[in-house]
Amino acid sequence: MTSTATLDLSLELLRQPSVTPVDHTCQNIMADRLAKIGFNIENMRFDDVDNLWARKGTESPVFCFAGHTDVVPTGNLDSWGSDPFKPEIRDGKLYGRGSADMKTALAAMVVASERFVAKHPNHKGSIAFLITSDEEGPSINGTVKVIETLEARNEKMTWCLVGEPSSTNTLGDIVKNGRRGSLNANLTVKGKQGHVAYPHLAINPIHTASKALAELCDTVWDNGNEYFPATSFQISNINAGTGATNVVPGTMNLLFNFRYSTEVTADDLKARTLEILDRHGVEYEVEWTLSGLPFLTPVGELVNAARDAIRNVTGTETELSTSGGTSDGRFIAPTGAQVLELGVLNATIHQINEHVNVAELEPLSEIYEQILENLLA
């Protein structure tokens, strides 16, 4: 298979076993390339997480490429067709952990920047890179900390393109112009342990909470809107009991999650949940964790630049979407930046034998370069 600049850099990055939060020199590889074309390199390490902030130029507007070098664990190595950190090309597909999520996008970003700067050494504004090794992990010492640092010195992005794998069937058919919010709860329902033969001497937390849980599952929280589907409520884990058949449990623990639209707030969801639990007489304790606020980038400069680039390179009319999980875009959007996610196909992310189509790597780099052309040339 013909070697290309984007493929070669992808292979170099994929050979690094950068399981979160370990970067394993990926950022140094990228930084070395960027420094050669005039980027100022700033390494930001917080606790055990390496982050890279690289910027070429000092003026506005600022276009930022954002992404992560960390990958999820490989799973059972025997199930892989090849070593996940020794990338292989088979039948036109590049296999390796991080090939789809999202090292090939990082390679495409670097190559696109190199080509754009070669053509436009005196481009307007600035180009930046915000790269973390903590996206797949707790997301505590990564992008959120870099953003805090940038905000403290009033360093703002105008546009931010996150290289998450957004495409579904063909490259660029879907771009994410927003994401739903994510609200998690750890609910402990209190009862009284006892013998199942003497239920009057016990309080079964499974029974006391069952009607409330049914109502939570059946509640319509909102109807969504033009950009977002309706808010969803999902129980992800329930645990109760001692393992014995003759013991009424004393407590029950539940984990549940809201993926919510801009039609409601986290406080709305909390209040309605507690009202249902209280109305059903449930005795409980609950701990809430807000993973991310919903964000939306309406049609404007960044969306139009991406649509135009995708159309020019692939002929595809792209579709805007806010589906899927959270991304680091949730930390960047609150700064006021327009945020968009655009990357390769997401069909195999986090899976055994993760792979990407080699033929789509150069076109992705061309799309990124065209977006730079549309905004900064």
Short mmCIF file of C-alpha atoms in Angstrom, two decimals:
data_model
loop_
_atom_site.label_atom_id
_atom_site.label_comp_id
_atom_site.label_asym_id
_atom_site.label_seq_id
_atom_site.Cartn_x
_atom_site.Cartn_y
_atom_site.Cartn_z
CA MET A 1 0.00 0.00 0.00
CA THR A 2 1.27 3.46 -0.92
CA SER A 3 2.77 5.35 1.98
CA THR A 4 1.36 8.80 2.75
CA ALA A 5 2.31 11.47 5.25
CA THR A 6 -0.85 10.92 7.29
CA LEU A 7 -0.47 7.13 7.29
CA ASP A 8 3.20 7.32 8.29
CA LEU A 9 2.51 9.59 11.26
CA SER A 10 -0.51 7.48 12.23
CA LEU A 11 1.70 4.38 12.37
CA GLU A 12 4.25 6.19 14.52
CA LEU A 13 1.59 7.27 17.02
CA LEU A 14 -0.13 3.87 17.05
CA ARG A 15 3.11 2.17 18.06
CA GLN A 16 3.02 4.03 21.36
CA PRO A 17 1.20 1.98 24.07
CA SER A 18 -0.49 5.08 25.47
CA VAL A 19 -3.18 3.50 27.65
CA THR A 20 -4.83 6.26 29.69
CA PRO A 21 -3.39 8.29 31.35
CA VAL A 22 0.01 7.44 29.83
CA ASP A 23 0.98 9.53 26.79
CA HIS A 24 4.10 7.48 25.97
CA THR A 25 5.83 10.19 23.85
CA CYS A 26 2.89 10.73 21.47
CA GLN A 27 2.72 14.40 22.36
CA ASN A 28 6.48 14.79 21.90
CA ILE A 29 6.18 13.28 18.42
CA MET A 30 3.47 15.79 17.55
CA ALA A 31 5.23 18.70 19.25
CA ASP A 32 8.47 18.09 17.35
CA ARG A 33 6.61 18.29 14.04
CA LEU A 34 4.69 21.40 15.06
CA ALA A 35 7.75 23.20 16.43
CA LYS A 36 9.41 22.87 13.02
CA ILE A 37 6.63 24.92 11.40
CA GLY A 38 6.65 27.71 13.96
CA PHE A 39 4.44 26.53 16.81
CA ASN A 40 5.26 27.59 20.35
CA ILE A 41 5.20 24.43 22.46
CA GLU A 42 3.88 24.43 26.01
CA ASN A 43 3.78 21.20 27.99
CA MET A 44 1.25 21.22 30.82
CA ARG A 45 1.48 18.29 33.21
CA PHE A 46 -1.12 18.02 35.93
CA ASP A 47 -0.59 15.17 38.41
CA ASP A 48 -0.05 12.07 36.22
CA VAL A 49 -1.46 13.55 33.01
CA ASP A 50 0.54 15.05 30.14
CA ASN A 51 -1.09 17.81 28.12
CA LEU A 52 0.13 19.81 25.15
CA TRP A 53 -0.79 23.37 24.25
CA ALA A 54 0.86 24.42 21.00
CA ARG A 55 0.14 27.67 19.21
CA LYS A 56 1.35 29.37 16.05
CA GLY A 57 0.54 33.06 16.01
CA THR A 58 -0.54 35.52 18.66
CA GLU A 59 -3.55 37.15 17.07
CA SER A 60 -7.23 36.30 16.86
CA PRO A 61 -9.14 34.50 15.49
CA VAL A 62 -7.78 31.26 16.99
CA PHE A 63 -8.49 27.92 15.34
CA CYS A 64 -7.72 24.99 17.64
CA PHE A 65 -7.37 21.30 16.90
CA ALA A 66 -8.24 19.30 20.03
CA GLY A 67 -7.86 15.62 20.81
CA HIS A 68 -6.34 12.94 22.99
CA THR A 69 -3.38 10.62 22.76
CA ASP A 70 -4.60 8.15 25.39
CA VAL A 71 -6.46 5.00 24.44
CA VAL A 72 -8.62 2.51 26.31
CA PRO A 73 -7.14 -0.83 27.44
CA THR A 74 -6.78 -3.49 24.75
CA GLY A 75 -8.86 -6.25 26.31
CA ASN A 76 -7.89 -9.87 25.69
CA LEU A 77 -4.79 -9.80 23.50
CA ASP A 78 -5.49 -13.31 22.21
CA SER A 79 -8.70 -12.00 20.62
CA TRP A 80 -6.83 -9.51 18.44
CA GLY A 81 -5.76 -10.47 14.94
CA SER A 82 -2.48 -8.64 15.55
CA ASP A 83 -0.69 -6.86 18.38
CA PRO A 84 -2.80 -3.75 19.12
CA PHE A 85 0.37 -1.67 19.50
CA LYS A 86 2.09 -3.06 16.41
CA PRO A 87 -0.27 -1.62 13.80
CA GLU A 88 -0.95 -3.70 10.71
CA ILE A 89 -2.65 -3.03 7.42
CA ARG A 90 -4.87 -5.85 6.18
CA ASP A 91 -7.33 -5.63 3.28
CA GLY A 92 -7.06 -1.85 3.19
CA LYS A 93 -7.74 -1.43 6.90
CA LEU A 94 -5.33 -0.15 9.53
CA TYR A 95 -5.62 -2.18 12.75
CA GLY A 96 -4.44 -1.01 16.14
CA ARG A 97 -5.69 0.38 19.42
CA GLY A 98 -6.45 4.04 18.84
CA SER A 99 -6.64 3.76 15.06
CA ALA A 100 -10.21 5.07 15.08
CA ASP A 101 -10.20 6.77 18.48
CA MET A 102 -8.29 8.89 17.65
CA LYS A 103 -4.64 8.78 16.64
CA THR A 104 -5.25 8.87 12.90
CA ALA A 105 -7.16 12.13 13.39
CA LEU A 106 -4.22 13.54 15.34
CA ALA A 107 -1.91 12.61 12.46
CA ALA A 108 -4.28 14.21 9.98
CA MET A 109 -4.36 17.41 12.05
CA VAL A 110 -0.56 17.70 12.12
CA VAL A 111 -0.16 16.97 8.43
CA ALA A 112 -2.97 19.39 7.52
CA SER A 113 -1.29 22.12 9.56
CA GLU A 114 2.09 21.45 7.92
CA ARG A 115 0.61 21.72 4.45
CA PHE A 116 -1.47 24.80 5.27
CA VAL A 117 1.46 26.66 6.85
CA ALA A 118 3.66 25.81 3.85
CA LYS A 119 1.10 27.44 1.57
CA HIS A 120 0.19 30.30 3.90
CA PRO A 121 3.19 31.15 6.13
CA ASN A 122 1.59 34.50 6.94
CA HIS A 123 -1.94 33.22 7.53
CA LYS A 124 -4.28 35.35 9.57
CA GLY A 125 -5.01 34.61 13.21
CA SER A 126 -3.55 31.63 15.05
CA ILE A 127 -3.57 27.83 14.85
CA ALA A 128 -3.45 25.89 18.10
CA PHE A 129 -3.39 22.31 19.37
CA LEU A 130 -4.88 21.20 22.70
CA ILE A 131 -3.92 17.58 23.26
CA THR A 132 -4.45 15.55 26.45
CA SER A 133 -3.74 12.01 27.69
CA ASP A 134 -6.76 11.97 30.02
CA GLU A 135 -9.82 11.85 27.78
CA GLU A 136 -10.52 8.14 28.18
CA GLY A 137 -9.93 8.29 31.94
CA PRO A 138 -11.35 10.43 34.74
CA SER A 139 -10.93 13.61 32.64
CA ILE A 140 -9.82 15.50 35.75
CA ASN A 141 -6.25 16.54 34.90
CA GLY A 142 -6.58 16.88 31.16
CA THR A 143 -8.46 19.30 28.94
CA VAL A 144 -10.40 20.80 31.82
CA LYS A 145 -7.16 21.88 33.55
CA VAL A 146 -5.67 23.25 30.34
CA ILE A 147 -8.83 25.29 29.76
CA GLU A 148 -8.64 26.62 33.32
CA THR A 149 -5.05 27.70 32.65
CA LEU A 150 -5.93 29.36 29.35
CA GLU A 151 -8.97 31.10 30.83
CA ALA A 152 -6.88 32.44 33.73
CA ARG A 153 -4.66 34.24 31.23
CA ASN A 154 -7.60 35.17 28.99
CA GLU A 155 -6.36 33.10 26.07
CA LYS A 156 -9.43 32.33 24.01
CA MET A 157 -10.25 30.04 21.10
CA THR A 158 -12.60 31.20 18.37
CA TRP A 159 -13.15 27.80 16.77
CA CYS A 160 -12.27 24.32 18.00
CA LEU A 161 -12.31 21.12 15.97
CA VAL A 162 -12.20 17.95 18.07
CA GLY A 163 -10.97 14.91 16.15
CA GLU A 164 -13.35 12.40 17.73
CA PRO A 165 -14.55 9.66 15.34
CA SER A 166 -17.85 11.21 14.26
CA SER A 167 -18.52 9.47 10.95
CA THR A 168 -21.01 6.61 10.64
CA ASN A 169 -21.01 5.08 7.16
CA THR A 170 -18.64 7.24 5.10
CA LEU A 171 -16.04 9.83 6.03
CA GLY A 172 -17.69 13.12 6.95
CA ASP A 173 -21.28 11.94 6.70
CA ILE A 174 -21.83 13.01 10.32
CA VAL A 175 -20.27 15.81 12.34
CA LYS A 176 -21.13 16.47 15.96
CA ASN A 177 -22.10 20.09 16.57
CA GLY A 178 -23.03 19.45 20.18
CA ARG A 179 -23.37 16.83 22.87
CA ARG A 180 -25.95 15.98 25.46
CA GLY A 181 -25.27 16.66 29.11
CA SER A 182 -24.49 13.73 31.39
CA LEU A 183 -25.69 13.54 34.99
CA ASN A 184 -24.87 10.50 37.13
CA ALA A 185 -26.39 9.41 40.43
CA ASN A 186 -25.34 6.92 43.08
CA LEU A 187 -28.54 6.12 45.00
CA THR A 188 -28.65 4.15 48.23
CA VAL A 189 -32.11 3.01 49.30
CA LYS A 190 -32.35 2.24 52.99
CA GLY A 191 -34.28 -0.67 54.46
CA LYS A 192 -33.98 -3.07 57.37
CA GLN A 193 -32.34 -6.46 57.06
CA GLY A 194 -34.29 -9.45 58.26
CA HIS A 195 -35.49 -13.00 57.62
CA VAL A 196 -37.70 -13.49 54.57
CA ALA A 197 -40.08 -15.58 56.69
CA TYR A 198 -40.72 -12.59 58.95
CA PRO A 199 -41.23 -9.72 56.52
CA HIS A 200 -43.11 -7.68 59.12
CA LEU A 201 -39.85 -7.39 61.03
CA ALA A 202 -37.88 -6.17 58.00
CA ILE A 203 -38.09 -3.40 55.41
CA ASN A 204 -37.20 -4.52 51.91
CA PRO A 205 -35.56 -1.62 50.03
CA ILE A 206 -36.13 -3.34 46.69
CA HIS A 207 -39.86 -3.37 47.32
CA THR A 208 -40.08 0.16 48.73
CA ALA A 209 -38.22 1.63 45.75
CA SER A 210 -39.79 -0.42 42.97
CA LYS A 211 -42.72 1.89 42.18
CA ALA A 212 -40.52 4.96 42.27
CA LEU A 213 -38.02 3.32 39.92
CA ALA A 214 -40.81 2.33 37.55
CA GLU A 215 -42.01 5.92 37.47
CA LEU A 216 -38.50 7.21 36.85
CA CYS A 217 -38.18 4.81 33.92
CA ASP A 218 -41.54 5.88 32.48
CA THR A 219 -41.17 9.63 32.97
CA VAL A 220 -40.95 11.85 29.90
CA TRP A 221 -38.35 14.38 30.96
CA ASP A 222 -38.63 16.49 27.82
CA ASN A 223 -39.29 16.07 24.11
CA GLY A 224 -35.90 17.25 22.89
CA ASN A 225 -35.64 19.90 20.20
CA GLU A 226 -34.34 20.52 16.69
CA TYR A 227 -30.81 19.48 17.65
CA PHE A 228 -31.24 17.12 20.61
CA PRO A 229 -33.21 13.91 21.18
CA ALA A 230 -35.37 13.65 24.27
CA THR A 231 -33.59 13.25 27.58
CA SER A 232 -33.02 9.62 28.55
CA PHE A 233 -32.90 7.96 31.99
CA GLN A 234 -31.01 4.70 32.29
CA ILE A 235 -30.26 2.51 35.31
CA SER A 236 -26.81 0.99 34.78
CA ASN A 237 -26.39 -1.03 37.96
CA ILE A 238 -28.48 -2.42 40.83
CA ASN A 239 -27.02 -4.25 43.77
CA ALA A 240 -28.73 -5.59 46.90
CA GLY A 241 -28.69 -8.60 49.18
CA THR A 242 -26.20 -10.88 50.87
CA GLY A 243 -26.36 -13.66 48.30
CA ALA A 244 -28.60 -15.74 50.55
CA THR A 245 -32.15 -16.63 49.53
CA ASN A 246 -33.57 -16.19 53.01
CA VAL A 247 -32.33 -12.68 53.88
CA VAL A 248 -34.17 -9.43 53.20
CA PRO A 249 -31.44 -6.91 52.24
CA GLY A 250 -30.85 -3.89 54.41
CA THR A 251 -29.88 -1.58 51.57
CA MET A 252 -30.01 -1.37 47.80
CA ASN A 253 -27.55 0.58 45.68
CA LEU A 254 -28.32 1.90 42.21
CA LEU A 255 -26.33 3.77 39.60
CA PHE A 256 -28.27 5.70 36.99
CA ASN A 257 -27.56 8.30 34.35
CA PHE A 258 -29.38 11.08 32.53
CA ARG A 259 -28.24 12.04 29.04
CA TYR A 260 -30.06 15.32 28.74
CA SER A 261 -30.87 17.98 26.20
CA THR A 262 -30.79 21.75 26.43
CA GLU A 263 -34.51 21.67 27.27
CA VAL A 264 -33.74 20.87 30.92
CA THR A 265 -31.00 21.58 33.43
CA ALA A 266 -29.20 19.25 35.81
CA ASP A 267 -30.98 20.97 38.69
CA ASP A 268 -34.35 20.29 37.02
CA LEU A 269 -33.54 16.59 36.74
CA LYS A 270 -32.33 16.36 40.32
CA ALA A 271 -35.43 18.07 41.68
CA ARG A 272 -37.86 15.92 39.71
CA THR A 273 -36.03 12.74 40.71
CA LEU A 274 -36.13 13.61 44.40
CA GLU A 275 -39.81 14.54 44.16
CA ILE A 276 -40.63 11.08 42.78
CA LEU A 277 -38.58 9.30 45.44
CA ASP A 278 -40.11 11.39 48.22
CA ARG A 279 -43.66 10.94 46.97
CA HIS A 280 -43.23 7.16 47.08
CA GLY A 281 -41.89 7.29 50.63
CA VAL A 282 -38.43 6.01 49.77
CA GLU A 283 -35.75 6.47 52.42
CA TYR A 284 -32.53 7.18 50.58
CA GLU A 285 -29.23 8.96 50.17
CA VAL A 286 -28.03 10.14 46.77
CA GLU A 287 -24.73 11.44 45.41
CA TRP A 288 -24.80 13.34 42.13
CA THR A 289 -21.94 13.72 39.63
CA LEU A 290 -22.23 16.06 36.65
CA SER A 291 -20.02 14.66 33.89
CA GLY A 292 -20.73 17.42 31.43
CA LEU A 293 -23.12 20.17 30.46
CA PRO A 294 -24.89 20.00 27.10
CA PHE A 295 -23.44 22.23 24.43
CA LEU A 296 -24.48 23.25 20.96
CA THR A 297 -22.70 25.01 18.11
CA PRO A 298 -25.39 26.36 15.79
CA VAL A 299 -24.84 26.75 12.07
CA GLY A 300 -22.23 29.45 11.58
CA GLU A 301 -18.61 29.96 10.51
CA LEU A 302 -17.20 26.66 11.79
CA VAL A 303 -20.11 24.45 10.73
CA ASN A 304 -20.19 26.04 7.28
CA ALA A 305 -16.41 25.74 6.87
CA ALA A 306 -16.58 22.03 7.73
CA ARG A 307 -19.57 21.33 5.51
CA ASP A 308 -17.87 23.06 2.60
CA ALA A 309 -14.61 21.19 3.14
CA ILE A 310 -16.31 17.79 3.38
CA ARG A 311 -18.31 18.49 0.24
CA ASN A 312 -15.21 19.58 -1.69
CA VAL A 313 -13.11 16.59 -0.65
CA THR A 314 -15.63 13.74 -0.56
CA GLY A 315 -18.76 15.03 -2.27
CA THR A 316 -20.76 14.20 0.85
CA GLU A 317 -23.49 16.42 2.25
CA THR A 318 -22.81 16.15 5.95
CA GLU A 319 -25.43 15.81 8.67
CA LEU A 320 -25.28 17.56 12.03
CA SER A 321 -25.74 15.40 15.11
CA THR A 322 -25.58 15.64 18.91
CA SER A 323 -25.79 11.89 19.59
CA GLY A 324 -23.25 9.70 21.32
CA GLY A 325 -21.32 9.99 24.55
CA THR A 326 -19.47 12.90 26.06
CA SER A 327 -16.23 14.34 24.73
CA ASP A 328 -13.76 16.96 25.83
CA GLY A 329 -15.76 19.44 23.80
CA ARG A 330 -17.87 19.83 26.94
CA PHE A 331 -14.94 21.61 28.63
CA ILE A 332 -14.16 23.86 25.67
CA ALA A 333 -17.62 25.04 24.63
CA PRO A 334 -18.32 26.98 27.86
CA THR A 335 -15.43 29.33 27.00
CA GLY A 336 -17.51 30.67 24.11
CA ALA A 337 -15.69 28.80 21.34
CA GLN A 338 -17.58 27.25 18.46
CA VAL A 339 -16.92 23.50 18.84
CA LEU A 340 -17.29 20.76 16.24
CA GLU A 341 -16.30 17.08 16.24
CA LEU A 342 -15.13 15.57 12.98
CA GLY A 343 -13.17 12.38 12.49
CA VAL A 344 -13.08 8.89 11.01
CA LEU A 345 -15.73 6.16 11.27
CA ASN A 346 -16.66 5.19 14.82
CA ALA A 347 -17.87 1.63 14.11
CA THR A 348 -14.97 -0.12 15.90
CA ILE A 349 -13.98 2.31 18.65
CA HIS A 350 -13.08 0.63 21.97
CA GLN A 351 -13.52 -2.78 20.33
CA ILE A 352 -11.22 -5.73 19.76
CA ASN A 353 -9.54 -5.32 16.34
CA GLU A 354 -10.24 -1.59 16.23
CA HIS A 355 -9.50 -0.33 12.73
CA VAL A 356 -9.96 2.44 10.21
CA ASN A 357 -10.00 2.53 6.41
CA VAL A 358 -6.56 3.57 5.17
CA ALA A 359 -8.11 5.21 2.11
CA GLU A 360 -9.86 7.75 4.36
CA LEU A 361 -6.74 9.07 6.11
CA GLU A 362 -5.49 11.44 3.42
CA PRO A 363 -9.01 12.73 2.69
CA LEU A 364 -9.44 13.49 6.41
CA SER A 365 -6.21 15.49 6.36
CA GLU A 366 -7.43 17.28 3.23
CA ILE A 367 -10.72 18.13 4.96
CA TYR A 368 -8.86 19.57 7.94
CA GLU A 369 -6.59 21.58 5.64
CA GLN A 370 -9.57 22.89 3.69
CA ILE A 371 -11.23 24.03 6.93
CA LEU A 372 -8.08 25.99 7.76
CA GLU A 373 -8.19 27.46 4.26
CA ASN A 374 -11.82 28.48 4.72
CA LEU A 375 -11.21 30.18 8.06
CA LEU A 376 -7.63 31.49 8.11
CA ALA A 377 -6.34 31.85 4.55
#
